mmCIF file of C-alpha atoms in Angstrom:
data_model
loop_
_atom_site.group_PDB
_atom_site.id
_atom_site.type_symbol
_atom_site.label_atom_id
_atom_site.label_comp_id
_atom_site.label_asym_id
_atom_site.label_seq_id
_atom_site.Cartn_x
_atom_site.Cartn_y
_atom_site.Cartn_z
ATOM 1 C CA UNK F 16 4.239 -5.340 -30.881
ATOM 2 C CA UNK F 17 7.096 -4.687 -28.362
ATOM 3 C CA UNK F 18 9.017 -7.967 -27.791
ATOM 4 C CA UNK F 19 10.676 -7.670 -24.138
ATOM 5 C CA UNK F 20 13.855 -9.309 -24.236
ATOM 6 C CA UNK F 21 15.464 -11.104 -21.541
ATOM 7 C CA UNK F 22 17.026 -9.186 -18.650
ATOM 8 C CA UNK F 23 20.121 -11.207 -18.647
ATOM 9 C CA UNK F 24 20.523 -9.570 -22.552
ATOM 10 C CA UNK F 25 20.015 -6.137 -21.472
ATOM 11 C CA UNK F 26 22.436 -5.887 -18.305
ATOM 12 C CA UNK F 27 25.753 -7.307 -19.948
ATOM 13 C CA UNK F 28 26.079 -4.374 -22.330
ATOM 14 C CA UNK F 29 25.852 -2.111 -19.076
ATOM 15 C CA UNK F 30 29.409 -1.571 -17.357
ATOM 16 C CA UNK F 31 27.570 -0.473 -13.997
ATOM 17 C CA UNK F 32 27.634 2.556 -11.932
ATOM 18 C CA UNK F 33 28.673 3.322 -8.169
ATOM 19 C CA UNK F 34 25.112 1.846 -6.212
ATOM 20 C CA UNK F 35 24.532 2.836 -3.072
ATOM 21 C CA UNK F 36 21.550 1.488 -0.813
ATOM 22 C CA UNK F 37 20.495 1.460 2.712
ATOM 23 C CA UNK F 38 18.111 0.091 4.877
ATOM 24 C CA UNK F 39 17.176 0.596 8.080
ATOM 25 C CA UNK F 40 17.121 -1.900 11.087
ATOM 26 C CA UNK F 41 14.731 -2.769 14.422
ATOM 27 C CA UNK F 42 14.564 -2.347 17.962
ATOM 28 C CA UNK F 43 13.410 -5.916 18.254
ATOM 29 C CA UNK F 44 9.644 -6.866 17.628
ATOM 30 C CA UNK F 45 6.865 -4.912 18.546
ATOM 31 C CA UNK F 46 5.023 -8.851 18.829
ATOM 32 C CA UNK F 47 6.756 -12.089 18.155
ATOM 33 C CA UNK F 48 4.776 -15.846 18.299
ATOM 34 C CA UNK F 49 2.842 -18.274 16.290
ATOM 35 C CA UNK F 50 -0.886 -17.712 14.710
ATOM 36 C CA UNK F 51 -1.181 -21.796 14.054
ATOM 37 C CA UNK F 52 1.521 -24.706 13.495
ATOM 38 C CA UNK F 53 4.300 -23.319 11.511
ATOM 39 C CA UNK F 54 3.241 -19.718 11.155
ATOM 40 C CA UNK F 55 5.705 -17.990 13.068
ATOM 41 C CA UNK F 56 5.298 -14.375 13.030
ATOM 42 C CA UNK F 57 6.996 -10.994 13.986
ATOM 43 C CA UNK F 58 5.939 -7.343 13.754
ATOM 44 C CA UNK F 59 8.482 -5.495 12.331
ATOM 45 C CA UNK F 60 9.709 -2.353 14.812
ATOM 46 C CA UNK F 61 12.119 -0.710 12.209
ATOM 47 C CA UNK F 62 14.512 2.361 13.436
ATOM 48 C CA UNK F 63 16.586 5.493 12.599
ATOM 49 C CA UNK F 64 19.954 2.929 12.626
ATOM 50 C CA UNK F 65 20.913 1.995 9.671
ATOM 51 C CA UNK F 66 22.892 -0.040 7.067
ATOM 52 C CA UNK F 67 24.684 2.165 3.798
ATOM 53 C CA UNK F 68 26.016 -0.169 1.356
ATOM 54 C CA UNK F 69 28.117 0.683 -1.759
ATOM 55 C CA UNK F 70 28.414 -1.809 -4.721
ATOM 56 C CA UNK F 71 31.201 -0.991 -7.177
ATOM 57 C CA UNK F 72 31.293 -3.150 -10.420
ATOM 58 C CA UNK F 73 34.926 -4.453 -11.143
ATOM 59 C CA UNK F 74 35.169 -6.230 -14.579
ATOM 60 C CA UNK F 75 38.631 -7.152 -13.594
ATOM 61 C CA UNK F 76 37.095 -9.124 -10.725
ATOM 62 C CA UNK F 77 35.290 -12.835 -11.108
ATOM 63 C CA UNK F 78 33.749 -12.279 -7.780
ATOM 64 C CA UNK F 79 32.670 -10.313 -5.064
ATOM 65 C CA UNK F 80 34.720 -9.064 -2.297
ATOM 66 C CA UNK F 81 32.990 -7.564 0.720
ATOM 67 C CA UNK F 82 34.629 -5.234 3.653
ATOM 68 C CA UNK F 83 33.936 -6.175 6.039
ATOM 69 C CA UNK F 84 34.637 -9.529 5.224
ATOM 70 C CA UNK F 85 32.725 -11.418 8.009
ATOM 71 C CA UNK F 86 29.689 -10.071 6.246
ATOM 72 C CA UNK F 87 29.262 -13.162 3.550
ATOM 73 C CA UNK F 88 25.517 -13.231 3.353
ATOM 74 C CA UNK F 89 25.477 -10.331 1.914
ATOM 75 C CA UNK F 90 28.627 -11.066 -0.186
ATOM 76 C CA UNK F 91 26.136 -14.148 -1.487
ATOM 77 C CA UNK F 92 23.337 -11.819 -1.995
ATOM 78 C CA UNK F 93 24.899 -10.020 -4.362
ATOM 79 C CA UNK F 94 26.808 -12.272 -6.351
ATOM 80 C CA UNK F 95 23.218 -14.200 -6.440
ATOM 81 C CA UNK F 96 21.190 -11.274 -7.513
ATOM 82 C CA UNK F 97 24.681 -10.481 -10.390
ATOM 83 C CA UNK F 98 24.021 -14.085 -11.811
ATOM 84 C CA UNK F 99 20.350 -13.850 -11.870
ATOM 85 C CA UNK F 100 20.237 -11.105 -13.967
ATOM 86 C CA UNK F 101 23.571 -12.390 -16.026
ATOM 87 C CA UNK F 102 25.766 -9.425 -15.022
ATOM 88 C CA UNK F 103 29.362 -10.991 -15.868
ATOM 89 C CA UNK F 104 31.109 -8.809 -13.560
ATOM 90 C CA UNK F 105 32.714 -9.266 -9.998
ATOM 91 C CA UNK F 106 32.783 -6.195 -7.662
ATOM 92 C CA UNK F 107 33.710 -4.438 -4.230
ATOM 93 C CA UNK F 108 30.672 -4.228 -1.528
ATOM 94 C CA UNK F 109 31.323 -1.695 0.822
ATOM 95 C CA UNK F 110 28.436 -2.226 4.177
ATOM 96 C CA UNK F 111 28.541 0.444 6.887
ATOM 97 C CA UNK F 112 26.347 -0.784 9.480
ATOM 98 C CA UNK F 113 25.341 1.414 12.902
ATOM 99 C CA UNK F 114 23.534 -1.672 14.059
ATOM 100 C CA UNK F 115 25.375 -4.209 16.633
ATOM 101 C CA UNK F 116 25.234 -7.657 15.725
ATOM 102 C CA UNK F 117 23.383 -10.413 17.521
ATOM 103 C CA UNK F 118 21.049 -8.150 19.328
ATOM 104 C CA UNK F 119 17.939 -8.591 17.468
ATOM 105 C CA UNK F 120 17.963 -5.417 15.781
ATOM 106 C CA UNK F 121 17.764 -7.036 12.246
ATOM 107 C CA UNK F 122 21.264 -6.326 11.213
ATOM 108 C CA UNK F 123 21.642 -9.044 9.088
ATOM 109 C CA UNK F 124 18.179 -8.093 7.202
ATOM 110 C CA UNK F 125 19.463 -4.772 6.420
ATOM 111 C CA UNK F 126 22.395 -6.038 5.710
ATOM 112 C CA UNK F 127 21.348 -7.618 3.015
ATOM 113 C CA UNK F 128 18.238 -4.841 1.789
ATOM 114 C CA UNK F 129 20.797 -2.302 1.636
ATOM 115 C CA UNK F 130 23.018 -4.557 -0.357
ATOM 116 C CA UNK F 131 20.159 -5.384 -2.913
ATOM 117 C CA UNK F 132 19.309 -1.947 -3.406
ATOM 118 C CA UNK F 133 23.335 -0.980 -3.993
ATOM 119 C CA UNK F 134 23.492 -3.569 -6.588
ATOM 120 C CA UNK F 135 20.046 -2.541 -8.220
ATOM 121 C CA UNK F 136 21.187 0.767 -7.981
ATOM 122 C CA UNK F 137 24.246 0.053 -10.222
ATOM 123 C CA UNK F 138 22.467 -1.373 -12.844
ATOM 124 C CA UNK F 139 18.783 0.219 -12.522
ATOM 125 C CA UNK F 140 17.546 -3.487 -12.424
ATOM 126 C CA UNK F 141 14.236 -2.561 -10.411
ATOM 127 C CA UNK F 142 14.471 -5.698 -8.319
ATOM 128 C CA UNK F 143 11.085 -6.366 -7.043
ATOM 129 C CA UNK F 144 10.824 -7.174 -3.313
ATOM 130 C CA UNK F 145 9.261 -10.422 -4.468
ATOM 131 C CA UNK F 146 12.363 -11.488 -6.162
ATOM 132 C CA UNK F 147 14.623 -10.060 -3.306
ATOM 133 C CA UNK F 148 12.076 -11.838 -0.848
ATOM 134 C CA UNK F 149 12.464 -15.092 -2.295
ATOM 135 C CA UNK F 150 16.593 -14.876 -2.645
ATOM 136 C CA UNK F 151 16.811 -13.603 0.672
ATOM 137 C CA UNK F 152 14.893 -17.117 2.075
ATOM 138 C CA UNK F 153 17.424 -18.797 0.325
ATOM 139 C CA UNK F 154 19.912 -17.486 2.499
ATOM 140 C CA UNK F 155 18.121 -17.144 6.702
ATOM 141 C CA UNK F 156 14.921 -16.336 7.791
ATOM 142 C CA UNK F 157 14.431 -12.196 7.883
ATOM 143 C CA UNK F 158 12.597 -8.970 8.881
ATOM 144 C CA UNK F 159 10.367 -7.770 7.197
ATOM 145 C CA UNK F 160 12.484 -3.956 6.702
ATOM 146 C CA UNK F 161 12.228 -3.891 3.261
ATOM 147 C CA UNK F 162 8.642 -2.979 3.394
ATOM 148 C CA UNK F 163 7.575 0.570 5.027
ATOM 149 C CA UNK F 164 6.031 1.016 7.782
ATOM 150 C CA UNK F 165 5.249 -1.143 10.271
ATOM 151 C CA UNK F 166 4.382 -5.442 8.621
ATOM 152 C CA UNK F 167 3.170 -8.364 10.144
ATOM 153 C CA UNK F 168 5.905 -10.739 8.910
ATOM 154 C CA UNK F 169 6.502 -14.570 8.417
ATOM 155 C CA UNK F 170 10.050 -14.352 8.869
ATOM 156 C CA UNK F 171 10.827 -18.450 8.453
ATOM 157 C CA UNK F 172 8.976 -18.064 4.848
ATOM 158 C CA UNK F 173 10.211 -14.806 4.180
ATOM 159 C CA UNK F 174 6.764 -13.555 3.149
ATOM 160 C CA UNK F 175 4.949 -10.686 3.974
ATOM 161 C CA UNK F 176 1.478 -11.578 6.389
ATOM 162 C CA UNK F 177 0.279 -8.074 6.511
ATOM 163 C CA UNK F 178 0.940 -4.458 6.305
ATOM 164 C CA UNK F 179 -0.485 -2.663 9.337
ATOM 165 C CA UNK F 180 0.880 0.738 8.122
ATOM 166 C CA UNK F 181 2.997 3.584 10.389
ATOM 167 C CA UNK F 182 3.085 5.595 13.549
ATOM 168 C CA UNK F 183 3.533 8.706 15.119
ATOM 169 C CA UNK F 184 7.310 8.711 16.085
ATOM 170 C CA UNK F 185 8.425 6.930 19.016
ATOM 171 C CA UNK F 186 11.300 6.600 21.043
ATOM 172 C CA UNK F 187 13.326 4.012 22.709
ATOM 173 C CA UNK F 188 15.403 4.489 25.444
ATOM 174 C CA UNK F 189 16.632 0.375 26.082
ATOM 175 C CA UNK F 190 19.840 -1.321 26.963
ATOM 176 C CA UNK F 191 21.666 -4.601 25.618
ATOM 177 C CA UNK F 192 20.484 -6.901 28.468
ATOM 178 C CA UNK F 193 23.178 -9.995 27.714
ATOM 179 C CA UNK F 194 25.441 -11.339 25.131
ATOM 180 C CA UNK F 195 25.429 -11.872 21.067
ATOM 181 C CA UNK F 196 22.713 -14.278 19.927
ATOM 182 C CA UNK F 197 23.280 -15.935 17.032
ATOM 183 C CA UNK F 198 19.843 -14.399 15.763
ATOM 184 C CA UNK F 199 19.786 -16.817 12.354
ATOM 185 C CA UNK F 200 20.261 -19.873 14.423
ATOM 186 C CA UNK F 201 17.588 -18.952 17.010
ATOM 187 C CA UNK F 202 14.845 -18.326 14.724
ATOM 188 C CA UNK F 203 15.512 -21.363 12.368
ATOM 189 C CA UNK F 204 14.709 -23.277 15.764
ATOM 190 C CA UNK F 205 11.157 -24.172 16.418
ATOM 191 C CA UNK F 206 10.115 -22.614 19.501
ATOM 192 C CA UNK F 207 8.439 -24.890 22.117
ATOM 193 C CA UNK F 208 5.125 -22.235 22.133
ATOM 194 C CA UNK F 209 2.048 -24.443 22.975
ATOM 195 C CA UNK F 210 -0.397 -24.373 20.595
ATOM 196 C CA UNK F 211 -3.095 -22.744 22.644
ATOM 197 C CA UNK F 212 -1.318 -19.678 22.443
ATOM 198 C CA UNK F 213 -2.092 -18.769 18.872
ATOM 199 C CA UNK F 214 -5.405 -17.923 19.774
ATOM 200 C CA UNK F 215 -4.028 -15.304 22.490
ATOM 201 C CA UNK F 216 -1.292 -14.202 19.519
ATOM 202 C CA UNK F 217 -3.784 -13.714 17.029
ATOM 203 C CA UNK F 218 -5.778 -11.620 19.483
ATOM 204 C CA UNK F 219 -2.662 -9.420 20.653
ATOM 205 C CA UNK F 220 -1.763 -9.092 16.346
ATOM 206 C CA UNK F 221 -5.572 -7.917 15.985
ATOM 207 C CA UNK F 222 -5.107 -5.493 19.030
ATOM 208 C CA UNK F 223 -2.103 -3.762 17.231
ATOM 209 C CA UNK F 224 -3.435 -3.920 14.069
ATOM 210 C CA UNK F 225 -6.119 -1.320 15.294
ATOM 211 C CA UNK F 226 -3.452 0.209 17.712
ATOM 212 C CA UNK F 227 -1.146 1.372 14.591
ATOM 213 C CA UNK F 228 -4.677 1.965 12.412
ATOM 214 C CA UNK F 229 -5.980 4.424 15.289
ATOM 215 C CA UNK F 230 -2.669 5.723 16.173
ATOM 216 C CA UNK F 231 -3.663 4.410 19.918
ATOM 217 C CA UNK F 232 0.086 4.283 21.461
ATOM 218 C CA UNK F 233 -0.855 3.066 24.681
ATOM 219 C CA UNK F 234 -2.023 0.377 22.760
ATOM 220 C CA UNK F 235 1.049 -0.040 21.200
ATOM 221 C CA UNK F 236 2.680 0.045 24.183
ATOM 222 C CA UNK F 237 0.015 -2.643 25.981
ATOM 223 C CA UNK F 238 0.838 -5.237 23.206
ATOM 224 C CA UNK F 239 4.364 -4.905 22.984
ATOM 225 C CA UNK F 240 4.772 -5.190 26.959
ATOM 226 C CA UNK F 241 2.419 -8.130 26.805
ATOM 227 C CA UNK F 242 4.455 -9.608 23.738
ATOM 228 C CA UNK F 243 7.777 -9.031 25.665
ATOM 229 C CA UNK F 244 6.132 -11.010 28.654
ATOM 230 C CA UNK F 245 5.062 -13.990 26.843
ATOM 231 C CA UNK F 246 8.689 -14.583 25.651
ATOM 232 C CA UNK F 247 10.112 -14.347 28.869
ATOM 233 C CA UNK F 248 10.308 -18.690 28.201
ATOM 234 C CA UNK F 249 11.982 -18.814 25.052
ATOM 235 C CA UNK F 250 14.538 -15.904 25.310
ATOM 236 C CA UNK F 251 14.204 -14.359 28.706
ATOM 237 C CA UNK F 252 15.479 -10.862 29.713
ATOM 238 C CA UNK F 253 17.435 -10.640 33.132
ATOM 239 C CA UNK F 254 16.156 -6.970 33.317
ATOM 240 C CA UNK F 255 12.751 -6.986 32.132
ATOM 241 C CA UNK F 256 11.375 -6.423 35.272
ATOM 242 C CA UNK F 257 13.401 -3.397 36.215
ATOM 243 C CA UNK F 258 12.854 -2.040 33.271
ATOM 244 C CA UNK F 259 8.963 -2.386 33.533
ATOM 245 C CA UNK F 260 9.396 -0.868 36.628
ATOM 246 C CA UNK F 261 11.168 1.945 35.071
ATOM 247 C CA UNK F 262 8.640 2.300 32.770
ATOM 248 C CA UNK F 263 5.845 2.938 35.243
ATOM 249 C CA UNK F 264 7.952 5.395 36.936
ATOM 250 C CA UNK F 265 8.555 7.206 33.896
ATOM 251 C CA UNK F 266 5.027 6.977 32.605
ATOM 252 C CA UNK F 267 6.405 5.120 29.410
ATOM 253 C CA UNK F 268 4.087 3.674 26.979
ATOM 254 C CA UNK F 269 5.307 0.078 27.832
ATOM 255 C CA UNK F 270 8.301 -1.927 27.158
ATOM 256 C CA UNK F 271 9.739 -3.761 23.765
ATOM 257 C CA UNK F 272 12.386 -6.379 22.892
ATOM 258 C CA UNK F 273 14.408 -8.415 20.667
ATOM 259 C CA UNK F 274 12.889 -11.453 20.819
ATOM 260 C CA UNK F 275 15.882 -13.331 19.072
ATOM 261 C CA UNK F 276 18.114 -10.638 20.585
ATOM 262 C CA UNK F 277 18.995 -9.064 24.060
ATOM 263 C CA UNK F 278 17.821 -5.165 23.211
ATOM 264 C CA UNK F 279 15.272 -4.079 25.765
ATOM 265 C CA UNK F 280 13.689 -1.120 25.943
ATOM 266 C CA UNK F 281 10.790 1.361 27.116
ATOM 267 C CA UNK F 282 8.416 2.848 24.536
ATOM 268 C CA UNK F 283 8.396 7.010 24.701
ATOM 269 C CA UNK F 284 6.396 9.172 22.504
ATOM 270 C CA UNK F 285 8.224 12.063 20.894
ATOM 271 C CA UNK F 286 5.134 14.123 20.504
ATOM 272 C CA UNK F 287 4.609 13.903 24.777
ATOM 273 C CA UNK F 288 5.328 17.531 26.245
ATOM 274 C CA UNK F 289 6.711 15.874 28.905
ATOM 275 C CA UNK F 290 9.004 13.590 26.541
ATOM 276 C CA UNK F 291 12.452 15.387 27.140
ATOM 277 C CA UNK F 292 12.079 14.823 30.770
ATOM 278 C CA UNK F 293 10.559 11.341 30.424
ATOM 279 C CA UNK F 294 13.556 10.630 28.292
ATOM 280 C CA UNK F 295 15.884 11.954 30.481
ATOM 281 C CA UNK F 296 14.407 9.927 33.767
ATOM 282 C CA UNK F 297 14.586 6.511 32.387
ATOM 283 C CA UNK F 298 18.331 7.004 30.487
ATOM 284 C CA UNK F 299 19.199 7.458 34.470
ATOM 285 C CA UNK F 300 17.735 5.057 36.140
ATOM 286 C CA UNK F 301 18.662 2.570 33.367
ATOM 287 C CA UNK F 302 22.407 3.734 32.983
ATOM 288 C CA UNK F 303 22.103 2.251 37.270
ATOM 289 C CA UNK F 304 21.139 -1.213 35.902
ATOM 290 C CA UNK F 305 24.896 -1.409 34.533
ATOM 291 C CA UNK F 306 24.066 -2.432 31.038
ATOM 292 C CA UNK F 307 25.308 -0.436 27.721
ATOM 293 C CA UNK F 308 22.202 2.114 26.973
ATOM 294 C CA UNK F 309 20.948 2.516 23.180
ATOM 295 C CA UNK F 310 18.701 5.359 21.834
ATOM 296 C CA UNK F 311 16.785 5.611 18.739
ATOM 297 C CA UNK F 312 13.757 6.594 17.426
ATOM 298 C CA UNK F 313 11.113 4.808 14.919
ATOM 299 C CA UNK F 314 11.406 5.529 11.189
ATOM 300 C CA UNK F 315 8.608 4.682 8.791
ATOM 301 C CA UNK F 316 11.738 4.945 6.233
ATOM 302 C CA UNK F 317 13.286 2.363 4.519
#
């Protein structure tokens, strides 16, 4: 019989190697809203921007130090994830981030996924997303980026609703349509959504469950214009309108935000002979709206 010893036994012997980890972040939510009392929801939207952490062990150190050093949830992830699996050892953690904060583009999620995996990849620990699920809800509510693909998401709980799978690659041309939002603070806040609306969420989270299942990006596109729409109350966009507008005019797929954030953005598709052009239309006539532009694409990645 092969007795399994505690993990806390087998990691102290282990002085650690470099870990690196990454993970990716979001243009916003392809749907955000409620499918009952307390069952806030999001559909994760995840993009080629992304966090690179490094984790060096430092027996010399009780503790961890993090650059940059704003950046203490993931400074607490780490030393959480060290104690749970009794790794006596301090450290540096390096984060690199291409994502802005306070936009709704899930930086602090991937802050702390790509911190996770640069810690598990110092010590090989194969940290299960259940455990890193459940430390992470300790901490804020969270996307749902350290799943592939595209998830429905309870991002209060931390807990995964469904997985609805990937899509053809898509891209966003958007802007940042106001200031920071402080994203964690937002979405511990119960929204005032009346309770009616479920029904119409659950029917628009059905809709894009087939849309990503059939590949059906005008579907795609429908829902997330609808789902950007419906927010309008709780987080509203001052440009959404020109934008849609745009988005006719360019014959984009439809339009997508950060729900918690200020990203907004039209939905392209990359496989679209006329995408270049497309692409090329909307980055002009949204440069006129006098807002900072961002451009990425959709990753299935993580």
């Amino acid at each position: 019989m092969t007795i399994q010893m505690p993990f806390e036994e087998t990691v102290t012997g282990r002085a650690g190697g470099v870990g690196r980890g990454r993970a990716p972040g979001t243009f916003g939510e392809l749907l955000q809203g409620i499918l009952g009392p307390g069952t806030d929801f999001l559909v994760t939207f995840p993009v080629d921007l992304y966090v690179e952490a490094v984790f060096e062990p430092d027996p010399q150190l009780d503790q961890v130090i993090v650059s940059p050093p704003h950046k203490n949830k993931a400074r607490r992830l780490a030393t959480r994830i060290l104690e749970r699996y009794g790794a006596h050892t301090g450290g540096w953690l390096m984060l690199n981030s291409a994502l802005p904060e306070g936009k709704g583009m899930a930086s602090s999620t991937a802050d702390l996924v790509a911190t996770a995996r640069a810690v598990d990849s110092a010590f090989r620990l194969k940290l299960p997303n259940r455990l890193l699920k459940q430390m992470m809800a300790e901490i804020e509510p969270s996307d749902g980026v350290m799943h592939p693909g595209i998830t429905a998401f309870f991002h209060r709980e931390v807990r995964l609703h469904r997985r609805m799978g990937t899509l053809p690659q898509l891209t966003i041309a958007g802007i940042d349509d106001g200031e920071s939002v402080d994203t964690v603070a937002f979405n511990r806040s119960r929204k005032p959504i009346p309770a009616h609306w479920a029904v119409r969420y659950g029917e628009l989270l059905d809709d894009l469950t087939r849309a990503v299942r059939d590949h059906d990006l005008a579907a795609v596109g429908r829902v997330a214009s609808a789902s950007a729409r419906l927010f309008q109350t709780f987080n509203a966009k001052p440009h959404l309108a020109a934008v849609e507008e745009i988005c006719r005019d360019v014959g984009g797929l439809g339009t997508v935000v950060g729900h918690s954030g200020t990203c907004l953005g039209i939905l392209l598709a990359r496989h679209d002979p006329e995408h270049g052009p497309r692409l090329a239309r909307a980055l002009t006539e949204l440069e006129r709206l006098g807002r900072p532009l961002i451009v990425c694409r959709s990753t299935s990645r993580t």
